[in-house]
Amino acid sequence: MEPQPPAEQVLRQLGRLLSQRPGVVTELGALLEAAEPRWLLGAGSPAALGELAAALSAFAALPEREQDAAELRDGDGAYAAAAERAADVGRVFLRLLAKLEAAKAEESLGPAVESVLRRVMGHIYVLAVTHLAEGAWSSAGSRAVAAELLAALVRAAGCGTVAELLRGRKEEEEGGFAAVMALLRPQLGKDTWKRNPATKHVFSWTLLHITRPWLSQHLERVLPASLLISDDYREENKVLGVHCLHHIVLNVPGADLCQFNRAQVVYHALYNHLYSREAPLIQAVLLCLLDLLPVLERAQRQQPRPTSPCDEVLQLVLTHMEPEHRLALRRVYAKTLPAFVQRLGILIARHLKRLERVILGYLELSDGPEEEARLGILETLQCTIEHAWPRMPCRIPVLLKALLKMIWDVHTDQGSTPEPVRAALLQRATECLILLDRCSEGQVKILLEGVYSCCEENRVRECIRRVQENT
């Protein structure tokens, strides 16, 4: 009987045949299932298995497309074939992981198992995450195999979660994130990142699993790619990139962000997006800026400026809010405005003239059943009164008229606004009237006396009565 050839020789030979005979994938699966762990994990096997994993990944890879090609749709023939190949390769990887799990029982094979895992983990992870979510390039079969494969990889690495697999089980232990990024980096260049439509999703999904304090050591790997994706002309890519930037801002210490002027670079990238007219993008950008502004302001205490980045952002936001007629954008602006007022505090007084015009315009118009814009603008008014109360008495005639008109409109509106929303609007408007009365030393109570005596609507009278009874 002829002696069995070394595992590395067989594995390399099969790897070379992959591109010529697709049926080799089935042979590989059968070989791995039948192989003895000691034969499979011989001296040269870790390197051979690493090469085989790379060959299998290349075999299962999505077809490249032109950098600016239109988005591919479900049912594309090339994608359907790629999904089928990915499912087949995923099953081969599952057999390999099962064999590695079984080999752990033999203590002498432990180092070989660890060596193999280090070499194949990145390839297995990228394949699994590529087909994990529903996309034009995945199928029900490839998604099922991908989910099973990712769970098996986490288990084989002795980890409890994907995050632990990526960052390492212990603080001093290097996880798999560096290996994954080494595979993704060539695909995340300026001229390459659009050629594989799954790359941006694999990158963002992976990034969101790395949190503080582990992310800071990988900042040089993840920040350029996030900025690149956010700078695209397609809205969905812009939003995805901004979400990645937001995750970085939340999970990297401010000192690291400010080093080499990184925070300023991120700020300018986000600021330019404020000229967009797309509500999802504006919402993502404003939320990200609210977390980035404190970092910038701490860094700029060394070099005081007449206006802060928060002033710059709010000035532009108010400029866009005033003429805005699209309801989706009005809601986004109004919901985030209170946080900017809170951020500036008494310094909101710099923006009162324009802010007052915005408040009056948004109080006047209903934005639908949930009244998100009106509720947000009432909260903004409340915060403004609390922080800039010395500047409020001279504005009472205008604000009082606008609040009373809104209360009347809400009460008499026969539209589809739910009762809890009406109640919330009246409650917030009443609270604003109470705050105005306090900062004007009772002027509002005096002005409301005539309104109360001639008003016959009980709900409106109730709001006025609450203001008059407040002490």
Short mmCIF file of N, CA and C in Angstrom, two decimals, residues 2 4 44 74 76 101 119 135 213 230 264 266 284 289 296 298 311 327 347 375 384 397 415 422 437 458:
data_model
loop_
_atom_site.label_atom_id
_atom_site.label_comp_id
_atom_site.label_asym_id
_atom_site.label_seq_id
_atom_site.Cartn_x
_atom_site.Cartn_y
_atom_site.Cartn_z
N GLU A 2 0.61 2.18 -0.90
CA GLU A 2 1.43 3.38 -1.00
C GLU A 2 1.18 4.28 0.21
N GLN A 4 0.46 7.54 2.43
CA GLN A 4 -0.41 8.70 2.16
C GLN A 4 0.44 9.95 2.01
N GLY A 44 3.55 21.13 7.98
CA GLY A 44 3.37 22.20 6.99
C GLY A 44 1.92 22.56 6.72
N ASP A 74 -31.41 42.31 -7.29
CA ASP A 74 -31.70 40.89 -7.05
C ASP A 74 -31.99 40.20 -8.37
N ASP A 76 -29.67 39.06 -10.43
CA ASP A 76 -28.56 39.13 -11.35
C ASP A 76 -27.89 37.76 -11.44
N GLU A 101 -12.21 21.84 15.87
CA GLU A 101 -12.85 21.68 17.18
C GLU A 101 -12.54 20.29 17.75
N ARG A 119 -4.55 31.76 10.66
CA ARG A 119 -4.37 31.92 9.21
C ARG A 119 -5.68 31.93 8.43
N GLY A 135 -28.96 40.73 0.62
CA GLY A 135 -28.44 41.64 -0.40
C GLY A 135 -28.63 41.01 -1.77
N PRO A 213 -12.29 50.37 24.78
CA PRO A 213 -11.07 51.12 24.43
C PRO A 213 -10.28 50.51 23.27
N SER A 230 -18.14 58.17 3.17
CA SER A 230 -19.04 59.30 3.43
C SER A 230 -18.94 60.37 2.35
N GLN A 264 -10.67 67.83 13.17
CA GLN A 264 -11.01 68.91 12.24
C GLN A 264 -11.36 68.36 10.87
N VAL A 266 -12.68 65.42 10.22
CA VAL A 266 -14.03 64.83 10.34
C VAL A 266 -15.08 65.94 10.37
N ALA A 284 -28.30 61.97 10.36
CA ALA A 284 -27.07 61.27 10.75
C ALA A 284 -25.94 62.27 11.02
N LEU A 289 -22.36 65.31 14.69
CA LEU A 289 -21.76 66.60 15.07
C LEU A 289 -21.97 66.90 16.55
N LEU A 296 -14.02 68.98 19.79
CA LEU A 296 -13.39 70.13 19.13
C LEU A 296 -13.24 71.30 20.08
N ARG A 298 -13.02 71.29 23.36
CA ARG A 298 -11.96 71.06 24.37
C ARG A 298 -10.58 71.32 23.76
N ASP A 311 -21.35 77.25 17.06
CA ASP A 311 -21.96 78.45 16.49
C ASP A 311 -22.06 78.34 14.97
N LEU A 327 -41.43 68.52 4.82
CA LEU A 327 -41.79 68.12 6.18
C LEU A 327 -40.74 67.21 6.81
N LEU A 347 -24.84 81.33 25.46
CA LEU A 347 -24.32 81.84 24.19
C LEU A 347 -25.33 81.71 23.05
N LEU A 375 -43.48 69.81 18.19
CA LEU A 375 -43.03 69.38 19.52
C LEU A 375 -41.55 69.71 19.72
N THR A 384 -34.46 77.63 25.15
CA THR A 384 -33.97 78.98 24.88
C THR A 384 -34.37 79.93 26.01
N PRO A 397 -44.36 89.88 23.49
CA PRO A 397 -45.55 90.11 22.66
C PRO A 397 -45.62 89.16 21.45
N GLY A 415 -58.36 67.56 12.28
CA GLY A 415 -57.59 66.59 11.50
C GLY A 415 -57.38 65.28 12.26
N ARG A 422 -52.03 65.94 20.81
CA ARG A 422 -52.65 67.24 21.14
C ARG A 422 -52.31 67.63 22.58
N ASP A 437 -43.61 83.90 31.67
CA ASP A 437 -44.17 84.70 32.77
C ASP A 437 -43.15 84.90 33.89
N ASN A 458 -63.18 75.64 26.76
CA ASN A 458 -62.69 75.17 28.06
C ASN A 458 -61.23 74.72 28.03
#
